[in-house]
Amino acid sequence: MSALEKALNHSKNIGIDECEVIINKKKIITVRITDSEIAEVKHNFNENIGIRLIHGKKIASIQTTDEQEIEKEINNAFQTSTKLKSREFWKGLPHKISSRKIDGTYDEKLEKISSTKATDIAQNIINSALDKKIDTITGSLNIVSEYFKIANSEGLNLKDKATYISGIINAESEHGNIPVSGIGHSSCRTLSNFSIEQIGEDAKIMCIESINPQKVDSSKYSIIFEPYSVGEILAFVIAPNFNFKIFSEKKSCFSNNLEKQIATKELTLIDDPHIPEGIGTKSFDDEGVETQKNILTDKGVFKNTFSNLYDSYKEEKSTTGNASRIGSPMGRSSEPIPLSSPHNLKINSGDISQEEMIKDTKQGLLVGRLWYTYAINPIKGDFSCTARSGIKIIKDGKIVNSGKSVRIIHNITDMLKNISAIGNNQKNVIQWASLPSITPSIKAENISVNSI
C-alpha cells in the first residue's frame, strides 16, 4: 500500500471527515559558481509527504518524510485538533477533476540530465561572460525535476511530472572608478529553450556598460524598467494587492477600486497558468482545482483577484484555482497548508521596442535590475527599491552614460497610471525567492529618484 493510500484509508477508518494527501518527489541539481569557477555541484533527492486533516471543520496538518510514521502522525494530529478553532465557513475539499496536458512543462532530457552535463552548461555560462574587463563571476544553475501527486477523501486523485531550469550569474568589474556589476538570467521548463550563452552575454554587457558611472542627480525622471526589474516590482509590490485575502481585509491599495481604472489603458495584467515554458505553468493548482487564466487588470481596469479554497470560503466566494505549495528552488512542495499565489504574472506585450522607448525619452533612466524592493505602506501603495547596477542615463533620446546607485521611493498607484509605454521584449523572469513572471520593459513617467 502506498503512503497516499495508507493516509487516506487510516483517516477514514478513525472517522476523520476529510483528508488531503500530497506527495512531492524532487531531484535537484545545483551548480554554484564562485570566483569565475565551478565551486560546488550538489545532487539532491527529496521525497516529502504533506497531510491536511479536516474534522468538525477544524483543520490540522502534518508533514513528514517517514512513510512508516503516517498512521501515528495522523492519530496525534487528530487528537490535537480537538483544541483547534472550528472554521465554520469551510465547505469541503474539491472533488475529482480531469487534468489536461500542457506543452512545454516537462522535458525528459532535464529529468535524466547528469551532474556532468549540468556542470558543462554552467561552464558555458561562465565562458560566455568572460572578458578582460570582468574580474569575478558568481551565480548558480538549478535544474529540477519533480513528481507531484495529490489525493483526497472526496475522490480527487491527480499527478503531475514537471521539469524546470534556471540560471543566474552576476559579473563584477573593478576596472572603473567604483566596482560595478551586471546580471544575466534565464529560466524555462525545457532544455532546448534555455538560453545558455545569453545569460553570460547579458551579464557581461550590463557590467561593462556600467563601468565609470556618473552621479545621478536627485530629481524626477522617465524610467524604463527592463524585464528583470519589472519582475521585481510585480513580485514584491504589485502582486500582493491582488491577493483576495489582502483585498478582502482592506489591506490592498486597490481594495476600493474593483471595476475601476487603476492603471493606464495600455496595461493588461494576467495570471496565466497555461503558458508553455512558464515556471508557474500547471493544469491544476496545489489543491487539485483546475487552473484558469485570470485577468487581473483589463486595459487598466481592476477586474479580479486570486485565491485558494480557504480564503474564498471565508468570504463566501469561489476559488480562482490559485492554491500554491511553493517549492525551492522551483516547483511545488508538500506543505500541508497552501497559500494563495499567482502562477505566472504576465504583462501583455506592447508594440514598441526598448530602443524606441529610449529615443522618445528626454530626461530618463534605463534600469536593468533592482534590489531591496518592498512596500513601505501597503495600504497606500508606497514602496521603495534600490537600483545598484545596470543604470543608464538618458538625455534627449540617447544613452549618455552609466549611472551610480539610486533609491526610488514611489507610489505604485501613481506609477501604474503614469505608464507611457510597454515594450515588445517579453521575457520569463524569476528572482530569488520570488514569483515567476513574464514581462516586457515598461516606461513610467515622473518617478522620484534620490542619489545614494
PDB file of N, CA and C in Angstrom, residues 287-363:
ATOM      1  N   GLU A 287      -4.325  22.405  -4.710  1.00  0.00           N
ATOM      2  CA  GLU A 287      -5.429  21.761  -4.001  1.00  0.00           C
ATOM      3  C   GLU A 287      -6.204  20.847  -4.937  1.00  0.00           C
ATOM      4  N   GLY A 288      -5.754  20.775  -6.198  1.00  0.00           N
ATOM      5  CA  GLY A 288      -6.430  19.928  -7.171  1.00  0.00           C
ATOM      6  C   GLY A 288      -7.562  20.611  -7.895  1.00  0.00           C
ATOM      7  N   VAL A 289      -7.589  21.942  -7.860  1.00  0.00           N
ATOM      8  CA  VAL A 289      -8.600  22.712  -8.586  1.00  0.00           C
ATOM      9  C   VAL A 289      -8.045  23.061  -9.963  1.00  0.00           C
ATOM     10  N   GLU A 290      -8.862  22.933 -10.983  1.00  0.00           N
ATOM     11  CA  GLU A 290      -8.425  23.243 -12.344  1.00  0.00           C
ATOM     12  C   GLU A 290      -8.012  24.710 -12.437  1.00  0.00           C
ATOM     13  N   THR A 291      -6.858  24.954 -13.021  1.00  0.00           N
ATOM     14  CA  THR A 291      -6.383  26.333 -13.154  1.00  0.00           C
ATOM     15  C   THR A 291      -7.064  27.021 -14.323  1.00  0.00           C
ATOM     16  N   GLN A 292      -7.063  28.342 -14.272  1.00  0.00           N
ATOM     17  CA  GLN A 292      -7.696  29.126 -15.316  1.00  0.00           C
ATOM     18  C   GLN A 292      -6.962  30.444 -15.503  1.00  0.00           C
ATOM     19  N   LYS A 293      -7.034  30.960 -16.706  1.00  0.00           N
ATOM     20  CA  LYS A 293      -6.459  32.275 -16.959  1.00  0.00           C
ATOM     21  C   LYS A 293      -7.298  33.310 -16.216  1.00  0.00           C
ATOM     22  N   ASN A 294      -6.627  34.183 -15.491  1.00  0.00           N
ATOM     23  CA  ASN A 294      -7.318  35.160 -14.647  1.00  0.00           C
ATOM     24  C   ASN A 294      -6.837  36.565 -15.010  1.00  0.00           C
ATOM     25  N   ILE A 295      -7.718  37.361 -15.594  1.00  0.00           N
ATOM     26  CA  ILE A 295      -7.369  38.732 -15.970  1.00  0.00           C
ATOM     27  C   ILE A 295      -7.505  39.624 -14.737  1.00  0.00           C
ATOM     28  N   LEU A 296      -6.380  40.088 -14.228  1.00  0.00           N
ATOM     29  CA  LEU A 296      -6.384  40.930 -13.027  1.00  0.00           C
ATOM     30  C   LEU A 296      -6.713  42.376 -13.369  1.00  0.00           C
ATOM     31  N   THR A 297      -6.085  42.880 -14.426  1.00  0.00           N
ATOM     32  CA  THR A 297      -6.468  44.198 -14.946  1.00  0.00           C
ATOM     33  C   THR A 297      -6.663  44.076 -16.452  1.00  0.00           C
ATOM     34  N   ASP A 298      -7.728  44.652 -16.947  1.00  0.00           N
ATOM     35  CA  ASP A 298      -8.028  44.640 -18.377  1.00  0.00           C
ATOM     36  C   ASP A 298      -8.009  46.079 -18.884  1.00  0.00           C
ATOM     37  N   LYS A 299      -7.001  46.387 -19.678  1.00  0.00           N
ATOM     38  CA  LYS A 299      -6.805  47.752 -20.173  1.00  0.00           C
ATOM     39  C   LYS A 299      -6.832  48.765 -19.028  1.00  0.00           C
ATOM     40  N   GLY A 300      -6.169  48.376 -17.952  1.00  0.00           N
ATOM     41  CA  GLY A 300      -6.019  49.256 -16.801  1.00  0.00           C
ATOM     42  C   GLY A 300      -7.128  49.185 -15.783  1.00  0.00           C
ATOM     43  N   VAL A 301      -8.212  48.446 -16.054  1.00  0.00           N
ATOM     44  CA  VAL A 301      -9.337  48.349 -15.122  1.00  0.00           C
ATOM     45  C   VAL A 301      -9.161  47.127 -14.224  1.00  0.00           C
ATOM     46  N   PHE A 302      -9.270  47.324 -12.911  1.00  0.00           N
ATOM     47  CA  PHE A 302      -9.113  46.253 -11.925  1.00  0.00           C
ATOM     48  C   PHE A 302     -10.304  45.301 -12.037  1.00  0.00           C
ATOM     49  N   LYS A 303     -10.024  44.045 -12.427  1.00  0.00           N
ATOM     50  CA  LYS A 303     -11.080  43.085 -12.699  1.00  0.00           C
ATOM     51  C   LYS A 303     -11.185  41.950 -11.679  1.00  0.00           C
ATOM     52  N   ASN A 304     -10.068  41.402 -11.256  1.00  0.00           N
ATOM     53  CA  ASN A 304     -10.126  40.185 -10.440  1.00  0.00           C
ATOM     54  C   ASN A 304      -8.983  40.112  -9.438  1.00  0.00           C
ATOM     55  N   THR A 305      -9.156  39.206  -8.474  1.00  0.00           N
ATOM     56  CA  THR A 305      -8.116  38.854  -7.513  1.00  0.00           C
ATOM     57  C   THR A 305      -7.802  37.368  -7.697  1.00  0.00           C
ATOM     58  N   PHE A 306      -6.854  36.838  -6.912  1.00  0.00           N
ATOM     59  CA  PHE A 306      -6.564  35.400  -6.938  1.00  0.00           C
ATOM     60  C   PHE A 306      -6.727  34.826  -5.528  1.00  0.00           C
ATOM     61  N   SER A 307      -7.152  33.554  -5.451  1.00  0.00           N
ATOM     62  CA  SER A 307      -7.420  32.989  -4.120  1.00  0.00           C
ATOM     63  C   SER A 307      -7.351  31.469  -4.130  1.00  0.00           C
ATOM     64  N   ASN A 308      -7.324  30.900  -2.925  1.00  0.00           N
ATOM     65  CA  ASN A 308      -7.413  29.460  -2.738  1.00  0.00           C
ATOM     66  C   ASN A 308      -8.768  29.126  -2.103  1.00  0.00           C
ATOM     67  N   LEU A 309      -8.981  27.876  -1.737  1.00  0.00           N
ATOM     68  CA  LEU A 309     -10.263  27.468  -1.159  1.00  0.00           C
ATOM     69  C   LEU A 309     -10.550  28.156   0.167  1.00  0.00           C
ATOM     70  N   TYR A 310      -9.597  28.111   1.089  1.00  0.00           N
ATOM     71  CA  TYR A 310      -9.815  28.630   2.440  1.00  0.00           C
ATOM     72  C   TYR A 310     -10.200  30.104   2.411  1.00  0.00           C
ATOM     73  N   ASP A 311      -9.408  30.920   1.729  1.00  0.00           N
ATOM     74  CA  ASP A 311      -9.672  32.362   1.709  1.00  0.00           C
ATOM     75  C   ASP A 311     -10.984  32.676   0.988  1.00  0.00           C
ATOM     76  N   SER A 312     -11.321  31.894  -0.029  1.00  0.00           N
ATOM     77  CA  SER A 312     -12.570  32.112  -0.757  1.00  0.00           C
ATOM     78  C   SER A 312     -13.778  31.740   0.093  1.00  0.00           C
ATOM     79  N   TYR A 313     -13.706  30.559   0.733  1.00  0.00           N
ATOM     80  CA  TYR A 313     -14.803  30.132   1.598  1.00  0.00           C
ATOM     81  C   TYR A 313     -15.092  31.153   2.696  1.00  0.00           C
ATOM     82  N   LYS A 314     -14.038  31.719   3.228  1.00  0.00           N
ATOM     83  CA  LYS A 314     -14.185  32.666   4.339  1.00  0.00           C
ATOM     84  C   LYS A 314     -15.064  33.843   3.961  1.00  0.00           C
ATOM     85  N   GLU A 315     -15.034  34.234   2.685  1.00  0.00           N
ATOM     86  CA  GLU A 315     -15.818  35.377   2.212  1.00  0.00           C
ATOM     87  C   GLU A 315     -16.981  34.937   1.311  1.00  0.00           C
ATOM     88  N   GLU A 316     -17.285  33.616   1.360  1.00  0.00           N
ATOM     89  CA  GLU A 316     -18.393  33.059   0.579  1.00  0.00           C
ATOM     90  C   GLU A 316     -18.230  33.310  -0.924  1.00  0.00           C
ATOM     91  N   LYS A 317     -17.024  33.106  -1.392  1.00  0.00           N
ATOM     92  CA  LYS A 317     -16.713  33.245  -2.807  1.00  0.00           C
ATOM     93  C   LYS A 317     -16.171  31.917  -3.335  1.00  0.00           C
ATOM     94  N   SER A 318     -15.868  31.881  -4.629  1.00  0.00           N
ATOM     95  CA  SER A 318     -15.303  30.682  -5.248  1.00  0.00           C
ATOM     96  C   SER A 318     -13.810  30.865  -5.471  1.00  0.00           C
ATOM     97  N   THR A 319     -13.053  29.790  -5.297  1.00  0.00           N
ATOM     98  CA  THR A 319     -11.613  29.845  -5.535  1.00  0.00           C
ATOM     99  C   THR A 319     -11.322  30.127  -7.008  1.00  0.00           C
ATOM    100  N   THR A 320     -10.203  30.788  -7.258  1.00  0.00           N
ATOM    101  CA  THR A 320      -9.764  31.015  -8.638  1.00  0.00           C
ATOM    102  C   THR A 320      -8.741  29.962  -9.067  1.00  0.00           C
ATOM    103  N   GLY A 321      -8.498  28.963  -8.204  1.00  0.00           N
ATOM    104  CA  GLY A 321      -7.518  27.929  -8.550  1.00  0.00           C
ATOM    105  C   GLY A 321      -6.093  28.398  -8.375  1.00  0.00           C
ATOM    106  N   ASN A 322      -5.845  29.147  -7.286  1.00  0.00           N
ATOM    107  CA  ASN A 322      -4.509  29.691  -7.044  1.00  0.00           C
ATOM    108  C   ASN A 322      -3.898  29.210  -5.738  1.00  0.00           C
ATOM    109  N   ALA A 323      -4.301  28.008  -5.302  1.00  0.00           N
ATOM    110  CA  ALA A 323      -3.640  27.423  -4.133  1.00  0.00           C
ATOM    111  C   ALA A 323      -2.224  27.029  -4.522  1.00  0.00           C
ATOM    112  N   SER A 324      -1.252  27.420  -3.699  1.00  0.00           N
ATOM    113  CA  SER A 324       0.154  27.158  -4.021  1.00  0.00           C
ATOM    114  C   SER A 324       0.896  26.587  -2.830  1.00  0.00           C
ATOM    115  N   ARG A 325       1.619  25.528  -3.101  1.00  0.00           N
ATOM    116  CA  ARG A 325       2.581  24.974  -2.146  1.00  0.00           C
ATOM    117  C   ARG A 325       3.946  25.157  -2.815  1.00  0.00           C
ATOM    118  N   ILE A 326       4.535  26.306  -2.581  1.00  0.00           N
ATOM    119  CA  ILE A 326       5.710  26.729  -3.342  1.00  0.00           C
ATOM    120  C   ILE A 326       6.953  25.977  -2.879  1.00  0.00           C
ATOM    121  N   GLY A 327       7.664  25.379  -3.838  1.00  0.00           N
ATOM    122  CA  GLY A 327       8.873  24.632  -3.526  1.00  0.00           C
ATOM    123  C   GLY A 327      10.125  25.423  -3.834  1.00  0.00           C
ATOM    124  N   SER A 328      11.231  24.946  -3.338  1.00  0.00           N
ATOM    125  CA  SER A 328      12.524  25.597  -3.544  1.00  0.00           C
ATOM    126  C   SER A 328      13.466  24.617  -4.241  1.00  0.00           C
ATOM    127  N   PRO A 329      14.245  25.098  -5.245  1.00  0.00           N
ATOM    128  CA  PRO A 329      14.317  26.461  -5.762  1.00  0.00           C
ATOM    129  C   PRO A 329      13.210  26.799  -6.748  1.00  0.00           C
ATOM    130  N   MET A 330      12.495  25.779  -7.238  1.00  0.00           N
ATOM    131  CA  MET A 330      11.367  25.971  -8.150  1.00  0.00           C
ATOM    132  C   MET A 330      10.414  24.816  -7.961  1.00  0.00           C
ATOM    133  N   GLY A 331       9.216  24.973  -8.515  1.00  0.00           N
ATOM    134  CA  GLY A 331       8.254  23.892  -8.478  1.00  0.00           C
ATOM    135  C   GLY A 331       7.395  23.897  -7.235  1.00  0.00           C
ATOM    136  N   ARG A 332       6.867  22.715  -6.921  1.00  0.00           N
ATOM    137  CA  ARG A 332       5.926  22.563  -5.817  1.00  0.00           C
ATOM    138  C   ARG A 332       6.606  21.989  -4.583  1.00  0.00           C
ATOM    139  N   SER A 333       5.830  21.881  -3.500  1.00  0.00           N
ATOM    140  CA  SER A 333       6.318  21.262  -2.271  1.00  0.00           C
ATOM    141  C   SER A 333       5.181  20.452  -1.652  1.00  0.00           C
ATOM    142  N   SER A 334       5.446  19.846  -0.504  1.00  0.00           N
ATOM    143  CA  SER A 334       4.405  19.084   0.199  1.00  0.00           C
ATOM    144  C   SER A 334       3.886  19.841   1.413  1.00  0.00           C
ATOM    145  N   GLU A 335       4.048  21.160   1.430  1.00  0.00           N
ATOM    146  CA  GLU A 335       3.495  21.944   2.544  1.00  0.00           C
ATOM    147  C   GLU A 335       2.017  21.593   2.725  1.00  0.00           C
ATOM    148  N   PRO A 336       1.605  21.204   3.918  1.00  0.00           N
ATOM    149  CA  PRO A 336       0.223  20.747   4.086  1.00  0.00           C
ATOM    150  C   PRO A 336      -0.832  21.845   3.979  1.00  0.00           C
ATOM    151  N   ILE A 337      -0.456  23.093   4.303  1.00  0.00           N
ATOM    152  CA  ILE A 337      -1.396  24.207   4.215  1.00  0.00           C
ATOM    153  C   ILE A 337      -0.982  25.123   3.067  1.00  0.00           C
ATOM    154  N   PRO A 338      -1.792  25.209   2.015  1.00  0.00           N
ATOM    155  CA  PRO A 338      -1.412  26.037   0.860  1.00  0.00           C
ATOM    156  C   PRO A 338      -1.683  27.521   1.091  1.00  0.00           C
ATOM    157  N   LEU A 339      -0.976  28.341   0.339  1.00  0.00           N
ATOM    158  CA  LEU A 339      -1.197  29.783   0.314  1.00  0.00           C
ATOM    159  C   LEU A 339      -1.844  30.158  -1.015  1.00  0.00           C
ATOM    160  N   SER A 340      -2.251  31.410  -1.131  1.00  0.00           N
ATOM    161  CA  SER A 340      -2.735  31.924  -2.416  1.00  0.00           C
ATOM    162  C   SER A 340      -1.590  32.621  -3.126  1.00  0.00           C
ATOM    163  N   SER A 341      -1.383  32.286  -4.385  1.00  0.00           N
ATOM    164  CA  SER A 341      -0.287  32.886  -5.126  1.00  0.00           C
ATOM    165  C   SER A 341      -0.584  32.820  -6.618  1.00  0.00           C
ATOM    166  N   PRO A 342      -0.178  33.840  -7.389  1.00  0.00           N
ATOM    167  CA  PRO A 342      -0.333  33.749  -8.844  1.00  0.00           C
ATOM    168  C   PRO A 342       0.602  32.698  -9.417  1.00  0.00           C
ATOM    169  N   HIS A 343       0.252  32.157 -10.566  1.00  0.00           N
ATOM    170  CA  HIS A 343       1.072  31.137 -11.213  1.00  0.00           C
ATOM    171  C   HIS A 343       2.140  31.782 -12.099  1.00  0.00           C
ATOM    172  N   ASN A 344       1.709  32.504 -13.118  1.00  0.00           N
ATOM    173  CA  ASN A 344       2.608  33.278 -13.982  1.00  0.00           C
ATOM    174  C   ASN A 344       1.992  34.661 -14.168  1.00  0.00           C
ATOM    175  N   LEU A 345       2.564  35.663 -13.526  1.00  0.00           N
ATOM    176  CA  LEU A 345       2.075  37.024 -13.734  1.00  0.00           C
ATOM    177  C   LEU A 345       2.586  37.512 -15.087  1.00  0.00           C
ATOM    178  N   LYS A 346       1.671  37.848 -15.973  1.00  0.00           N
ATOM    179  CA  LYS A 346       2.069  38.233 -17.324  1.00  0.00           C
ATOM    180  C   LYS A 346       1.535  39.615 -17.675  1.00  0.00           C
ATOM    181  N   ILE A 347       2.430  40.466 -18.141  1.00  0.00           N
ATOM    182  CA  ILE A 347       2.028  41.749 -18.706  1.00  0.00           C
ATOM    183  C   ILE A 347       2.049  41.603 -20.224  1.00  0.00           C
ATOM    184  N   ASN A 348       0.917  41.861 -20.839  1.00  0.00           N
ATOM    185  CA  ASN A 348       0.843  41.743 -22.301  1.00  0.00           C
ATOM    186  C   ASN A 348       1.838  42.691 -22.978  1.00  0.00           C
ATOM    187  N   SER A 349       2.472  42.198 -24.019  1.00  0.00           N
ATOM    188  CA  SER A 349       3.454  42.999 -24.750  1.00  0.00           C
ATOM    189  C   SER A 349       2.807  44.186 -25.432  1.00  0.00           C
ATOM    190  N   GLY A 350       3.602  45.243 -25.568  1.00  0.00           N
ATOM    191  CA  GLY A 350       3.195  46.387 -26.363  1.00  0.00           C
ATOM    192  C   GLY A 350       3.742  46.250 -27.765  1.00  0.00           C
ATOM    193  N   ASP A 351       3.742  47.334 -28.502  1.00  0.00           N
ATOM    194  CA  ASP A 351       4.202  47.283 -29.900  1.00  0.00           C
ATOM    195  C   ASP A 351       5.403  48.193 -30.140  1.00  0.00           C
ATOM    196  N   ILE A 352       6.131  48.506 -29.071  1.00  0.00           N
ATOM    197  CA  ILE A 352       7.273  49.400 -29.197  1.00  0.00           C
ATOM    198  C   ILE A 352       8.531  48.711 -28.675  1.00  0.00           C
ATOM    199  N   SER A 353       9.653  48.939 -29.322  1.00  0.00           N
ATOM    200  CA  SER A 353      10.906  48.342 -28.868  1.00  0.00           C
ATOM    201  C   SER A 353      11.512  49.186 -27.747  1.00  0.00           C
ATOM    202  N   GLN A 354      12.426  48.585 -27.012  1.00  0.00           N
ATOM    203  CA  GLN A 354      13.111  49.333 -25.953  1.00  0.00           C
ATOM    204  C   GLN A 354      13.936  50.468 -26.548  1.00  0.00           C
ATOM    205  N   GLU A 355      14.503  50.244 -27.721  1.00  0.00           N
ATOM    206  CA  GLU A 355      15.284  51.285 -28.390  1.00  0.00           C
ATOM    207  C   GLU A 355      14.408  52.497 -28.735  1.00  0.00           C
ATOM    208  N   GLU A 356      13.177  52.224 -29.157  1.00  0.00           N
ATOM    209  CA  GLU A 356      12.258  53.325 -29.464  1.00  0.00           C
ATOM    210  C   GLU A 356      11.861  54.073 -28.195  1.00  0.00           C
ATOM    211  N   MET A 357      11.710  53.335 -27.094  1.00  0.00           N
ATOM    212  CA  MET A 357      11.418  53.990 -25.813  1.00  0.00           C
ATOM    213  C   MET A 357      12.517  54.985 -25.452  1.00  0.00           C
ATOM    214  N   ILE A 358      13.754  54.553 -25.644  1.00  0.00           N
ATOM    215  CA  ILE A 358      14.891  55.416 -25.327  1.00  0.00           C
ATOM    216  C   ILE A 358      14.871  56.669 -26.202  1.00  0.00           C
ATOM    217  N   LYS A 359      14.606  56.496 -27.493  1.00  0.00           N
ATOM    218  CA  LYS A 359      14.582  57.633 -28.409  1.00  0.00           C
ATOM    219  C   LYS A 359      13.502  58.650 -28.042  1.00  0.00           C
ATOM    220  N   ASP A 360      12.433  58.182 -27.403  1.00  0.00           N
ATOM    221  CA  ASP A 360      11.321  59.057 -27.040  1.00  0.00           C
ATOM    222  C   ASP A 360      11.473  59.663 -25.640  1.00  0.00           C
ATOM    223  N   THR A 361      12.648  59.477 -25.022  1.00  0.00           N
ATOM    224  CA  THR A 361      12.854  59.940 -23.645  1.00  0.00           C
ATOM    225  C   THR A 361      13.773  61.153 -23.620  1.00  0.00           C
ATOM    226  N   LYS A 362      13.296  62.220 -23.005  1.00  0.00           N
ATOM    227  CA  LYS A 362      14.101  63.447 -22.921  1.00  0.00           C
ATOM    228  C   LYS A 362      15.047  63.401 -21.735  1.00  0.00           C
ATOM    229  N   GLN A 363      14.522  63.135 -20.548  1.00  0.00           N
ATOM    230  CA  GLN A 363      15.364  63.007 -19.345  1.00  0.00           C
ATOM    231  C   GLN A 363      14.919  61.755 -18.612  1.00  0.00           C
TER     232      GLN A 363
END
